[in-house]
Short mmCIF file of C-alpha atoms and ligand atoms in Angstrom, two decimals:
data_model
loop_
_atom_site.label_atom_id
_atom_site.label_comp_id
_atom_site.label_asym_id
_atom_site.label_seq_id
_atom_site.Cartn_x
_atom_site.Cartn_y
_atom_site.Cartn_z
CA MET A 1 -102.20 -68.89 -242.23
CA THR A 2 -99.89 -66.98 -239.99
CA PRO A 3 -96.06 -66.77 -240.30
CA PRO A 4 -94.15 -69.40 -238.07
CA THR A 5 -92.79 -68.42 -234.66
CA ALA A 6 -89.89 -69.15 -232.44
CA ILE A 7 -87.89 -72.33 -232.74
CA PRO A 8 -85.71 -72.85 -229.61
CA VAL A 9 -82.21 -74.09 -230.55
CA GLY A 10 -79.57 -73.74 -227.85
CA ALA A 11 -78.47 -72.60 -224.26
CA PRO A 12 -76.34 -69.47 -223.84
CA PRO A 13 -72.55 -69.86 -223.11
CA GLY A 14 -71.00 -68.75 -219.93
CA GLN A 15 -69.74 -65.19 -219.23
CA ASP A 16 -66.02 -66.25 -219.19
CA ALA A 17 -66.24 -67.89 -222.51
CA VAL A 18 -67.84 -64.71 -223.96
CA GLY A 19 -65.19 -62.53 -222.39
CA GLU A 20 -62.54 -64.67 -223.94
CA LEU A 21 -64.14 -64.44 -227.43
CA ALA A 22 -64.39 -60.66 -226.90
CA ALA A 23 -60.66 -60.53 -226.31
CA HIS A 24 -59.97 -62.17 -229.62
CA VAL A 25 -62.23 -60.07 -231.99
CA THR A 26 -61.95 -56.42 -232.78
CA GLY A 27 -65.65 -56.06 -233.41
CA ALA A 28 -68.30 -55.74 -230.65
CA VAL A 29 -69.53 -58.94 -228.79
CA LEU A 30 -72.93 -58.38 -227.31
CA THR A 31 -75.15 -60.35 -225.01
CA PRO A 32 -78.95 -59.64 -224.33
CA GLY A 33 -79.24 -56.63 -222.09
CA ASP A 34 -76.00 -55.00 -223.46
CA GLU A 35 -76.42 -51.50 -224.85
CA GLY A 36 -76.81 -51.74 -228.69
CA PHE A 37 -77.88 -55.45 -228.56
CA ALA A 38 -81.31 -54.79 -230.03
CA ALA A 39 -80.12 -52.32 -232.67
CA GLU A 40 -77.39 -54.73 -233.99
CA ALA A 41 -80.02 -57.67 -234.10
CA ALA A 42 -82.43 -55.49 -236.04
CA GLY A 43 -82.71 -55.35 -239.88
CA PHE A 44 -84.57 -53.85 -242.60
CA ASN A 45 -87.66 -56.04 -242.03
CA LEU A 46 -88.86 -54.91 -238.59
CA ARG A 47 -90.91 -58.08 -238.24
CA SER A 48 -87.68 -60.17 -238.01
CA ARG A 49 -87.24 -60.08 -234.25
CA HIS A 50 -84.18 -62.31 -233.80
CA ARG A 51 -83.46 -63.49 -230.21
CA PRO A 52 -79.77 -64.56 -230.37
CA ALA A 53 -77.90 -65.52 -227.24
CA LEU A 54 -74.79 -63.71 -228.67
CA ILE A 55 -74.00 -61.25 -231.24
CA VAL A 56 -70.64 -60.81 -232.93
CA ALA A 57 -70.52 -57.62 -235.07
CA ALA A 58 -67.55 -58.76 -237.22
CA GLU A 59 -65.00 -56.25 -238.52
CA SER A 60 -62.79 -58.61 -240.42
CA ALA A 61 -62.37 -62.19 -241.72
CA ALA A 62 -60.47 -62.89 -238.59
CA ASP A 63 -63.52 -61.97 -236.54
CA VAL A 64 -65.71 -64.18 -238.56
CA GLN A 65 -63.30 -67.03 -238.02
CA ALA A 66 -63.25 -66.44 -234.29
CA ALA A 67 -67.07 -66.35 -234.09
CA VAL A 68 -67.47 -69.55 -236.09
CA ARG A 69 -64.94 -71.47 -234.03
CA PHE A 70 -66.66 -70.25 -230.92
CA ALA A 71 -70.20 -71.24 -232.22
CA ALA A 72 -68.85 -74.61 -233.14
CA ALA A 73 -67.21 -75.15 -229.80
CA HIS A 74 -70.34 -74.27 -227.88
CA GLY A 75 -72.78 -76.13 -230.06
CA MET A 76 -74.56 -72.87 -231.03
CA PRO A 77 -76.04 -72.62 -234.48
CA LEU A 78 -74.84 -69.56 -236.39
CA GLY A 79 -76.77 -67.06 -238.49
CA VAL A 80 -75.58 -64.16 -240.58
CA LEU A 81 -77.25 -60.79 -240.79
CA ALA A 82 -76.22 -58.27 -243.33
CA THR A 83 -79.01 -55.73 -244.07
CA GLY A 84 -81.90 -57.86 -242.83
CA HIS A 85 -84.02 -57.62 -246.13
CA GLN A 86 -84.72 -61.31 -246.13
CA PRO A 87 -86.91 -62.89 -243.42
CA PHE A 88 -86.04 -66.02 -241.62
CA PRO A 89 -87.98 -67.72 -238.87
CA ALA A 90 -87.50 -66.19 -235.30
CA ARG A 91 -84.88 -68.21 -233.42
CA ASP A 92 -83.60 -68.39 -229.78
CA GLY A 93 -80.21 -69.12 -228.49
CA PHE A 94 -77.98 -68.83 -231.54
CA LEU A 95 -74.87 -66.86 -232.45
CA LEU A 96 -75.82 -63.97 -234.71
CA LEU A 97 -72.83 -62.71 -236.82
CA THR A 98 -73.50 -59.23 -238.34
CA THR A 99 -71.47 -57.94 -241.16
CA ARG A 100 -72.60 -54.34 -241.45
CA ALA A 101 -69.21 -53.06 -240.35
CA MET A 102 -67.56 -54.81 -243.42
CA ARG A 103 -68.47 -52.45 -246.25
CA GLY A 104 -65.10 -52.27 -248.24
CA VAL A 105 -65.34 -52.19 -252.12
CA ARG A 106 -62.35 -52.27 -254.47
CA ILE A 107 -62.79 -51.90 -258.20
CA ASP A 108 -60.31 -53.64 -260.67
CA ALA A 109 -61.19 -51.82 -263.94
CA GLY A 110 -58.66 -53.83 -266.03
CA ARG A 111 -60.22 -57.14 -265.02
CA ARG A 112 -63.79 -55.62 -264.80
CA VAL A 113 -64.16 -57.14 -261.42
CA ALA A 114 -65.25 -55.76 -257.98
CA ARG A 115 -64.07 -57.11 -254.60
CA VAL A 116 -66.90 -56.61 -252.23
CA ALA A 117 -66.59 -57.20 -248.46
CA ALA A 118 -69.47 -59.10 -246.74
CA GLY A 119 -71.60 -56.18 -245.52
CA ALA A 120 -71.51 -53.94 -248.66
CA VAL A 121 -74.74 -52.90 -250.13
CA TRP A 122 -75.44 -52.13 -253.86
CA SER A 123 -75.07 -48.40 -253.44
CA ASP A 124 -71.48 -48.97 -252.14
CA VAL A 125 -70.56 -50.75 -255.42
CA VAL A 126 -72.43 -48.88 -258.12
CA GLY A 127 -70.78 -45.38 -257.55
CA PRO A 128 -67.16 -46.61 -257.73
CA ALA A 129 -67.88 -49.01 -260.57
CA GLN A 130 -69.48 -46.17 -262.46
CA ALA A 131 -66.31 -44.15 -262.03
CA ALA A 132 -64.76 -46.80 -264.31
CA GLY A 133 -67.63 -46.90 -266.76
CA LEU A 134 -68.82 -50.24 -265.34
CA ALA A 135 -71.94 -51.65 -263.72
CA PRO A 136 -72.50 -54.68 -261.48
CA LEU A 137 -75.46 -57.04 -261.69
CA ASN A 138 -77.25 -55.13 -258.97
CA GLY A 139 -81.03 -55.55 -258.16
CA SER A 140 -83.67 -52.83 -257.92
CA SER A 141 -82.79 -51.60 -254.49
CA PRO A 142 -79.47 -49.78 -253.57
CA ARG A 143 -79.95 -50.80 -249.95
CA VAL A 144 -79.91 -54.59 -250.52
CA GLY A 145 -76.66 -56.61 -249.44
CA VAL A 146 -74.44 -57.61 -252.30
CA VAL A 147 -73.49 -61.02 -250.78
CA GLY A 148 -77.07 -62.13 -249.67
CA PHE A 149 -78.38 -60.98 -253.17
CA THR A 150 -75.79 -62.77 -255.16
CA LEU A 151 -75.65 -66.01 -253.31
CA GLY A 152 -79.45 -66.16 -253.55
CA GLY A 153 -79.29 -66.00 -257.39
CA GLY A 154 -79.42 -62.29 -258.04
CA HIS A 155 -81.88 -60.91 -260.52
CA SER A 156 -80.82 -57.64 -262.08
CA PRO A 157 -83.83 -55.85 -263.62
CA PHE A 158 -81.15 -54.01 -265.89
CA LEU A 159 -78.42 -56.53 -267.07
CA GLY A 160 -80.00 -59.79 -265.99
CA ARG A 161 -81.72 -60.60 -269.29
CA SER A 162 -78.59 -59.76 -271.23
CA VAL A 163 -75.96 -61.51 -269.16
CA GLY A 164 -77.75 -63.89 -266.69
CA TRP A 165 -77.97 -64.45 -262.92
CA ALA A 166 -75.56 -62.64 -260.61
CA ALA A 167 -74.60 -65.90 -259.01
CA ASP A 168 -73.28 -67.14 -262.45
CA HIS A 169 -71.07 -64.11 -262.58
CA VAL A 170 -69.07 -64.57 -259.33
CA VAL A 171 -65.31 -64.85 -259.84
CA SER A 172 -64.14 -65.99 -256.51
CA ILE A 173 -65.53 -66.21 -252.96
CA GLU A 174 -63.73 -65.83 -249.64
CA ALA A 175 -65.57 -67.78 -247.07
CA VAL A 176 -65.12 -69.24 -243.49
CA THR A 177 -66.43 -72.88 -243.33
CA ALA A 178 -67.72 -74.64 -240.16
CA ASP A 179 -64.17 -75.60 -239.05
CA GLY A 180 -63.11 -72.01 -238.92
CA THR A 181 -60.96 -72.11 -242.00
CA LEU A 182 -60.72 -69.16 -244.32
CA HIS A 183 -61.01 -70.38 -247.97
CA GLN A 184 -60.39 -68.57 -251.37
CA VAL A 185 -62.82 -70.54 -253.50
CA THR A 186 -62.87 -70.37 -257.31
CA ALA A 187 -64.35 -72.68 -260.05
CA GLU A 188 -60.74 -74.08 -260.18
CA SER A 189 -59.81 -74.44 -256.63
CA ASP A 190 -62.96 -76.20 -255.27
CA PRO A 191 -65.58 -76.42 -258.05
CA GLU A 192 -68.21 -78.14 -255.81
CA LEU A 193 -68.07 -75.66 -252.96
CA PHE A 194 -67.91 -72.83 -255.40
CA TRP A 195 -71.03 -74.19 -256.86
CA GLY A 196 -72.91 -74.80 -253.58
CA LEU A 197 -72.12 -71.45 -252.12
CA ARG A 198 -73.64 -69.59 -255.04
CA GLY A 199 -77.15 -70.65 -254.14
CA GLY A 200 -76.82 -72.33 -250.77
CA ARG A 201 -75.74 -68.96 -249.21
CA SER A 202 -75.11 -69.07 -245.48
CA ASN A 203 -75.65 -73.01 -245.49
CA PHE A 204 -71.97 -73.79 -246.19
CA GLY A 205 -70.10 -70.92 -244.36
CA VAL A 206 -69.81 -67.23 -243.81
CA VAL A 207 -68.69 -65.37 -246.97
CA THR A 208 -66.20 -62.57 -246.06
CA ALA A 209 -65.83 -61.13 -249.53
CA LEU A 210 -66.89 -61.78 -253.11
CA GLU A 211 -65.26 -60.99 -256.40
CA ILE A 212 -68.02 -60.10 -258.93
CA GLU A 213 -67.97 -59.35 -262.69
CA LEU A 214 -68.69 -55.80 -263.99
CA PHE A 215 -70.16 -54.86 -267.27
CA PRO A 216 -69.49 -51.71 -269.44
CA LEU A 217 -72.91 -49.66 -268.96
CA THR A 218 -73.14 -46.01 -267.91
CA SER A 219 -76.82 -45.18 -268.62
CA PHE A 220 -80.23 -46.75 -269.52
CA TYR A 221 -83.36 -45.52 -270.94
CA GLY A 222 -86.20 -46.43 -268.72
CA GLY A 223 -88.09 -45.47 -265.48
CA GLY A 224 -91.57 -45.95 -264.10
CA ILE A 225 -95.01 -45.30 -265.47
CA TYR A 226 -97.75 -45.05 -262.83
CA HIS A 227 -101.48 -45.31 -263.61
CA PRO A 228 -104.47 -45.46 -261.33
CA ALA A 229 -105.50 -49.19 -260.51
CA GLU A 230 -108.51 -48.71 -262.76
CA ARG A 231 -106.20 -49.06 -265.72
CA THR A 232 -104.82 -52.40 -264.48
CA GLU A 233 -106.40 -54.45 -267.25
CA GLU A 234 -105.03 -52.18 -270.01
CA VAL A 235 -101.60 -52.24 -268.43
CA LEU A 236 -101.50 -56.11 -268.04
CA ARG A 237 -102.62 -56.57 -271.50
CA ALA A 238 -99.94 -54.17 -272.87
CA PHE A 239 -97.38 -55.93 -270.76
CA THR A 240 -98.27 -59.40 -272.32
CA GLU A 241 -97.96 -57.86 -275.77
CA VAL A 242 -94.57 -56.26 -275.12
CA VAL A 243 -92.91 -59.20 -273.32
CA PRO A 244 -92.88 -62.00 -275.87
CA GLY A 245 -90.86 -60.37 -278.60
CA ALA A 246 -88.62 -58.30 -276.33
CA PRO A 247 -84.89 -58.37 -276.96
CA ASP A 248 -82.51 -59.44 -274.13
CA ASP A 249 -81.39 -55.90 -273.49
CA PHE A 250 -84.91 -54.77 -272.49
CA THR A 251 -86.52 -55.55 -269.21
CA CYS A 252 -89.92 -54.67 -267.82
CA SER A 253 -92.09 -55.63 -264.90
CA VAL A 254 -95.51 -54.51 -263.51
CA ALA A 255 -96.46 -54.01 -259.83
CA LEU A 256 -99.89 -53.46 -258.37
CA LEU A 257 -99.49 -51.00 -255.36
CA ASN A 258 -101.80 -50.21 -252.57
CA MET A 259 -100.12 -47.03 -251.20
CA PRO A 260 -100.84 -46.41 -247.45
CA PRO A 261 -102.34 -43.06 -246.50
CA LEU A 262 -99.27 -41.95 -244.80
CA PRO A 263 -98.00 -38.21 -244.70
CA GLU A 264 -94.57 -39.22 -245.87
CA ILE A 265 -95.97 -40.62 -249.07
CA PRO A 266 -96.19 -37.71 -251.62
CA GLU A 267 -99.09 -36.99 -253.86
CA PRO A 268 -100.44 -38.37 -256.18
CA PHE A 269 -99.39 -41.76 -254.63
CA ARG A 270 -100.65 -41.24 -251.05
CA GLY A 271 -103.58 -43.68 -250.18
CA ARG A 272 -104.12 -44.73 -253.82
CA ALA A 273 -104.40 -47.98 -255.56
CA LEU A 274 -101.94 -47.86 -258.56
CA VAL A 275 -100.45 -49.92 -261.22
CA HIS A 276 -96.66 -49.30 -261.81
CA LEU A 277 -94.87 -50.27 -265.08
CA ARG A 278 -91.13 -50.48 -264.73
CA VAL A 279 -88.89 -50.37 -267.84
CA ALA A 280 -85.19 -50.58 -268.43
CA GLY A 281 -83.82 -50.43 -271.98
CA LEU A 282 -80.03 -50.84 -272.72
CA GLY A 283 -80.62 -50.06 -276.49
CA THR A 284 -81.06 -46.60 -277.89
CA ASP A 285 -83.96 -44.28 -276.76
CA GLU A 286 -85.67 -44.79 -280.10
CA GLU A 287 -85.50 -48.66 -279.78
CA THR A 288 -86.86 -48.66 -276.37
CA GLU A 289 -89.59 -46.18 -277.20
CA ARG A 290 -90.68 -48.54 -280.08
CA LEU A 291 -90.74 -51.55 -277.66
CA ILE A 292 -93.08 -49.69 -275.13
CA ALA A 293 -95.36 -48.24 -277.83
CA PRO A 294 -98.26 -50.51 -276.28
CA PHE A 295 -97.40 -48.86 -272.91
CA ARG A 296 -97.64 -45.35 -274.45
CA ALA A 297 -100.98 -46.32 -276.24
CA ILE A 298 -102.57 -46.61 -272.73
CA GLY A 299 -102.21 -42.82 -272.50
CA PRO A 300 -100.33 -40.58 -270.16
CA GLY A 301 -99.52 -41.89 -266.73
CA LEU A 302 -100.04 -40.05 -263.36
CA VAL A 303 -96.31 -39.93 -263.21
CA ASP A 304 -93.83 -40.98 -266.06
CA THR A 305 -90.11 -41.01 -265.43
CA VAL A 306 -89.18 -42.81 -268.65
CA ALA A 307 -86.10 -41.05 -270.04
CA ARG A 308 -82.44 -41.51 -270.47
CA HIS A 309 -80.79 -41.70 -266.94
CA PRO A 310 -77.24 -42.16 -265.77
CA TYR A 311 -76.86 -45.70 -264.41
CA GLU A 312 -76.46 -44.24 -260.86
CA ALA A 313 -80.16 -43.48 -260.90
CA PHE A 314 -81.22 -47.11 -261.27
CA ALA A 315 -83.14 -47.07 -258.06
CA ALA A 316 -85.75 -44.69 -259.63
CA VAL A 317 -87.10 -47.48 -261.84
CA HIS A 318 -88.70 -49.71 -259.12
CA ALA A 319 -88.71 -46.93 -256.52
CA ASP A 320 -88.40 -49.50 -253.72
CA PRO A 321 -89.01 -48.24 -250.17
CA ASP A 322 -85.81 -47.15 -248.43
CA GLN A 323 -86.93 -47.09 -244.83
CA PRO A 324 -87.15 -50.19 -242.57
CA ALA A 325 -90.68 -51.54 -242.25
CA PRO A 326 -92.54 -54.50 -240.76
CA TYR A 327 -93.52 -56.87 -243.80
CA GLU A 328 -94.09 -60.34 -244.99
CA GLU A 329 -93.57 -61.68 -248.48
CA ARG A 330 -94.89 -64.62 -250.53
CA SER A 331 -93.81 -65.61 -254.12
CA THR A 332 -93.92 -68.16 -256.75
CA LEU A 333 -92.31 -68.82 -260.06
CA LEU A 334 -94.35 -68.99 -263.25
CA ALA A 335 -93.35 -71.21 -266.20
CA GLU A 336 -95.61 -69.26 -268.46
CA LEU A 337 -98.43 -66.62 -268.50
CA PRO A 338 -101.12 -67.63 -270.88
CA ALA A 339 -104.31 -65.74 -271.34
CA GLU A 340 -106.10 -67.72 -268.58
CA ALA A 341 -103.40 -66.91 -266.15
CA VAL A 342 -103.70 -63.14 -266.99
CA GLU A 343 -107.51 -63.33 -266.34
CA ARG A 344 -106.80 -64.91 -262.92
CA LEU A 345 -104.33 -62.25 -262.08
CA LEU A 346 -106.92 -59.50 -263.12
CA GLU A 347 -109.50 -61.00 -260.90
CA CYS A 348 -106.94 -60.93 -258.01
CA ALA A 349 -106.06 -57.33 -258.84
CA ARG A 350 -109.79 -56.25 -258.81
CA ARG A 351 -110.46 -57.96 -255.44
CA GLY A 352 -106.99 -56.72 -254.08
CA ALA A 353 -107.38 -52.96 -255.01
CA GLY A 354 -107.44 -51.07 -251.74
CA GLY A 355 -106.65 -54.18 -249.80
CA PRO A 356 -103.91 -55.26 -247.39
CA VAL A 357 -101.43 -56.44 -250.02
CA THR A 358 -99.03 -53.54 -250.41
CA VAL A 359 -97.31 -54.71 -253.61
CA LEU A 360 -97.97 -57.56 -256.04
CA GLU A 361 -95.20 -57.65 -258.65
CA LEU A 362 -94.75 -59.58 -261.98
CA ARG A 363 -91.15 -59.66 -263.26
CA HIS A 364 -90.37 -60.96 -266.71
CA PHE A 365 -87.28 -63.20 -266.77
CA GLY A 366 -86.40 -64.88 -270.14
CA GLY A 367 -83.16 -64.17 -272.06
CA ALA A 368 -79.90 -65.11 -270.38
CA LEU A 369 -81.87 -65.75 -267.18
CA ASN A 370 -83.24 -68.95 -268.74
CA ARG A 371 -79.90 -70.14 -270.12
CA THR A 372 -77.38 -72.44 -268.29
CA PRO A 373 -73.74 -71.32 -268.65
CA ALA A 374 -70.68 -73.35 -267.85
CA HIS A 375 -70.15 -73.36 -264.10
CA ALA A 376 -73.88 -72.48 -263.55
CA ALA A 377 -74.94 -71.82 -260.01
CA PRO A 378 -77.79 -73.75 -258.41
CA VAL A 379 -80.57 -71.14 -259.36
CA ALA A 380 -83.76 -73.16 -260.09
CA ALA A 381 -85.42 -69.81 -260.97
CA ARG A 382 -83.70 -70.18 -264.38
CA GLU A 383 -86.48 -72.53 -265.45
CA ALA A 384 -89.12 -69.82 -264.92
CA ALA A 385 -90.46 -67.23 -267.36
CA PHE A 386 -91.87 -64.84 -264.73
CA SER A 387 -91.52 -64.22 -261.03
CA LEU A 388 -94.65 -63.36 -259.01
CA TRP A 389 -93.96 -61.81 -255.76
CA GLY A 390 -95.94 -59.91 -253.19
CA ALA A 391 -95.42 -58.12 -249.83
CA THR A 392 -97.76 -56.89 -247.22
CA VAL A 393 -96.52 -53.98 -244.97
CA GLY A 394 -97.90 -52.56 -241.73
CA PRO A 395 -99.14 -53.41 -238.27
CA PRO A 396 -99.77 -57.20 -237.38
CA GLU A 397 -103.39 -57.35 -238.18
CA ALA A 398 -102.90 -55.75 -241.63
CA VAL A 399 -99.96 -58.09 -242.35
CA ALA A 400 -101.86 -61.17 -241.18
CA ALA A 401 -104.72 -60.23 -243.63
CA GLY A 402 -102.34 -59.33 -246.45
CA TYR A 403 -100.43 -62.63 -245.92
CA ASP A 404 -103.65 -64.65 -246.38
CA SER A 405 -104.52 -62.57 -249.46
CA LEU A 406 -101.05 -63.30 -250.97
CA SER A 407 -101.29 -66.92 -250.19
CA GLU A 408 -104.63 -66.99 -252.14
CA VAL A 409 -103.04 -65.14 -255.05
CA MET A 410 -100.19 -67.75 -255.24
CA GLU A 411 -102.74 -70.47 -254.87
CA ARG A 412 -104.88 -69.24 -257.81
CA LEU A 413 -101.80 -68.84 -260.02
CA SER A 414 -100.42 -72.32 -259.00
CA PRO A 415 -101.54 -74.07 -262.18
CA TRP A 416 -98.72 -72.19 -264.10
CA SER A 417 -96.12 -72.27 -261.26
CA THR A 418 -92.91 -74.20 -261.68
CA GLY A 419 -93.76 -75.54 -258.20
CA ARG A 420 -90.77 -73.59 -256.72
CA THR A 421 -89.95 -70.07 -255.33
CA TYR A 422 -86.95 -67.92 -256.17
CA THR A 423 -84.37 -68.04 -253.37
CA ASN A 424 -84.24 -64.21 -252.93
CA PHE A 425 -88.01 -63.92 -252.80
CA THR A 426 -88.65 -66.68 -250.34
CA ALA A 427 -91.26 -66.38 -247.61
CA ARG A 428 -90.22 -66.93 -243.89
CA GLU A 429 -91.61 -70.53 -243.99
CA ASP A 430 -90.10 -71.56 -247.41
CA ARG A 431 -87.78 -74.46 -247.16
CA ALA A 432 -84.89 -75.83 -249.26
CA GLU A 433 -87.34 -78.19 -251.01
CA ASP A 434 -89.25 -75.11 -252.38
CA VAL A 435 -86.14 -73.41 -253.70
CA PHE A 436 -83.97 -76.11 -255.45
CA THR A 437 -84.65 -78.84 -257.89
CA PRO A 438 -84.50 -82.27 -256.37
CA ALA A 439 -81.20 -82.95 -258.19
CA GLU A 440 -79.66 -79.75 -256.89
CA LEU A 441 -80.83 -80.41 -253.34
CA ASP A 442 -79.42 -83.84 -253.39
CA ARG A 443 -76.09 -82.49 -254.54
CA LEU A 444 -76.25 -79.67 -252.00
CA ARG A 445 -76.97 -82.07 -249.20
CA ALA A 446 -73.94 -84.20 -250.13
CA LEU A 447 -71.73 -81.02 -250.07
CA LYS A 448 -73.30 -79.98 -246.76
CA ARG A 449 -72.33 -83.29 -245.23
CA LEU A 450 -68.76 -82.65 -246.29
CA HIS A 451 -68.41 -79.18 -245.02
CA ASP A 452 -70.98 -78.73 -242.20
CA PRO A 453 -71.89 -82.31 -241.02
CA ALA A 454 -73.01 -80.89 -237.54
CA ASN A 455 -75.33 -78.33 -239.39
CA LEU A 456 -73.78 -75.32 -237.64
CA PHE A 457 -75.13 -72.99 -240.36
CA ARG A 458 -78.85 -73.78 -239.97
CA VAL A 459 -80.25 -70.34 -239.20
CA ASN A 460 -81.72 -69.40 -242.46
CA ASN A 461 -84.91 -69.91 -244.12
CA HIS A 462 -83.86 -72.65 -246.62
CA THR A 463 -81.70 -74.77 -244.44
CA ILE A 464 -80.01 -77.61 -246.27
CA ALA A 465 -79.74 -80.71 -243.93
CA PRO A 466 -76.67 -82.80 -244.33
CA ARG A 467 -77.40 -85.93 -246.25
C1 FAD B 1 -86.98 -53.82 -251.48
C2 FAD B 1 -86.36 -55.05 -251.96
C3 FAD B 1 -85.86 -55.18 -253.37
C4 FAD B 1 -85.27 -56.29 -253.77
N1 FAD B 1 -84.85 -56.40 -255.09
C5 FAD B 1 -84.30 -57.61 -255.60
C6 FAD B 1 -83.97 -57.69 -256.98
O1 FAD B 1 -83.98 -56.76 -257.69
N2 FAD B 1 -83.37 -58.91 -257.27
C7 FAD B 1 -83.20 -59.96 -256.43
O2 FAD B 1 -82.68 -60.92 -256.78
N3 FAD B 1 -83.56 -59.83 -255.15
C8 FAD B 1 -84.07 -58.67 -254.69
N4 FAD B 1 -84.43 -58.53 -253.39
C9 FAD B 1 -84.34 -59.73 -252.49
C10 FAD B 1 -82.93 -59.67 -251.83
O3 FAD B 1 -81.89 -60.00 -252.81
C11 FAD B 1 -82.87 -60.67 -250.74
O4 FAD B 1 -83.82 -60.32 -249.64
C12 FAD B 1 -81.38 -60.88 -250.21
O5 FAD B 1 -81.34 -62.00 -249.45
C13 FAD B 1 -81.08 -59.66 -249.33
O6 FAD B 1 -79.77 -59.84 -248.82
P1 FAD B 1 -79.25 -58.97 -247.61
O7 FAD B 1 -77.86 -59.28 -247.23
O8 FAD B 1 -79.51 -57.54 -247.96
O9 FAD B 1 -80.31 -59.41 -246.53
P2 FAD B 1 -80.00 -60.30 -245.15
O10 FAD B 1 -81.44 -60.46 -244.65
O11 FAD B 1 -79.01 -59.59 -244.19
O12 FAD B 1 -79.33 -61.54 -245.74
C14 FAD B 1 -80.19 -62.52 -246.38
C15 FAD B 1 -79.53 -63.86 -246.27
O13 FAD B 1 -78.32 -63.95 -246.87
C16 FAD B 1 -77.39 -64.73 -246.31
N5 FAD B 1 -76.22 -64.00 -246.03
C17 FAD B 1 -76.05 -62.66 -245.97
N6 FAD B 1 -74.79 -62.30 -245.83
C18 FAD B 1 -74.04 -63.47 -245.83
C19 FAD B 1 -72.57 -63.84 -245.71
N7 FAD B 1 -71.73 -62.87 -245.64
N8 FAD B 1 -72.42 -65.05 -245.92
C20 FAD B 1 -73.12 -66.01 -246.08
N9 FAD B 1 -74.53 -65.82 -246.11
C21 FAD B 1 -74.91 -64.56 -246.04
C22 FAD B 1 -77.90 -65.24 -245.04
O14 FAD B 1 -78.45 -66.45 -245.18
C23 FAD B 1 -79.04 -64.30 -244.79
O15 FAD B 1 -80.11 -64.80 -244.10
C24 FAD B 1 -85.24 -57.41 -252.81
C25 FAD B 1 -85.57 -57.40 -251.58
C26 FAD B 1 -86.16 -56.11 -251.14
C27 FAD B 1 -86.72 -56.18 -249.72
#
């Protein structure tokens, strides 16, 4: 199976109209052929080659309003690009709104809230929040965008099991809906739109800023332990021993890695098949060491960074790549991980070592991630115990082979799948039906009909069609 290709969606507007739009916005307005057009359309995933008819590089909420009104008036679908970490199918003829110029972050230490503009990434928030002794519900990578992450659910491998999904901890949302109106949305002002935006992402509007909760936390005890792939069976068995009794303030995951033989990859990782344990404990050093005793019993790793770290060093735990690359991803959510599922995973690991799948990752959810608070967001992943996600990175032939291998892994683990994928880990071809429960989708479609009956916001990979 190969990833889907272009879906034509519209005709470009005339030059006069574009000129008038440019006169009304402070950010750049670019058409194909303009200098900087390709760079502005590019994101972290170099396989996402968007072909918009027009780009508006928004610098303010007013720019966003102008762009939305223009798209609506010209019948152009509108897509939003922050960092480009998440793939969506290639499209033609749409208006691409980029938010990378909107990076403002304001910390309100008294309320334990951060106000984050549309284009801010996690590294923009963590430093200022730490200055106040607080931490957000960030993910594993400092480069991922706060808005895309949070409105897709938002799994934090640090605080997630203690406090839940990032989408459940949004205080307010500033968003421009399809009619160009700027709304300040809270659970009190518009409970239904507040609910739908925190999961529906760009289906209901363009978010210009979010207020998110912060939590007191300045350090963690954790890091990564790397072993050669030959030790995968021992590592996976230790993982299944550690996970069931783990307290909510302890998170671990395991990743099978095929590191490319590239000069920029340091020894002892370069060109090797590895298994990588990731650990983050919010209790004392001794408590976390007790919990990871089965990991220690495997013997010393090739590299072991488990120690007490300042929270600002969070990126070292997963050590995600920080340079743009061409990749495809696939994932599923697992309701449980019984012994038979572990055997299947081990078979896949044996076959996959040295193969075209760059990373296959098993994250443990549970704790608050499986609970449904008041004002819960539509995050169907809360019914899962584990997330299984993989990515294949490299030139087209390698990615095609890796994509087939990943599809096979997901198929082999399907007996334990919840039947859904996690919004933030969707593949390019995943649809709304794959992401939401039928009840959530029904409610989201009704909301879509109310706020975007013409389906202006349909350039994303889990488009919610109006009911
Ligand atoms: C290396 C890596 C590590 C990751 N780690 C985690 C993790 O720990 N936990 C986790 O939950 N996820 C994780 N993710 C997934 C990540 O959260 C999603 O890919 C997320 O969508 C990225 O958001 P973005 O804004 O950076 O990307 P983009 O591709 O720019 O945006 C993704 C989507 O978000 C929507 N969007 C963005 N900005 C706006 C806006 N202003 N208004 C409305 N909609 C908007 C759009 O639909 C857009 O298509 C990771 C991904 C990668 C590649």
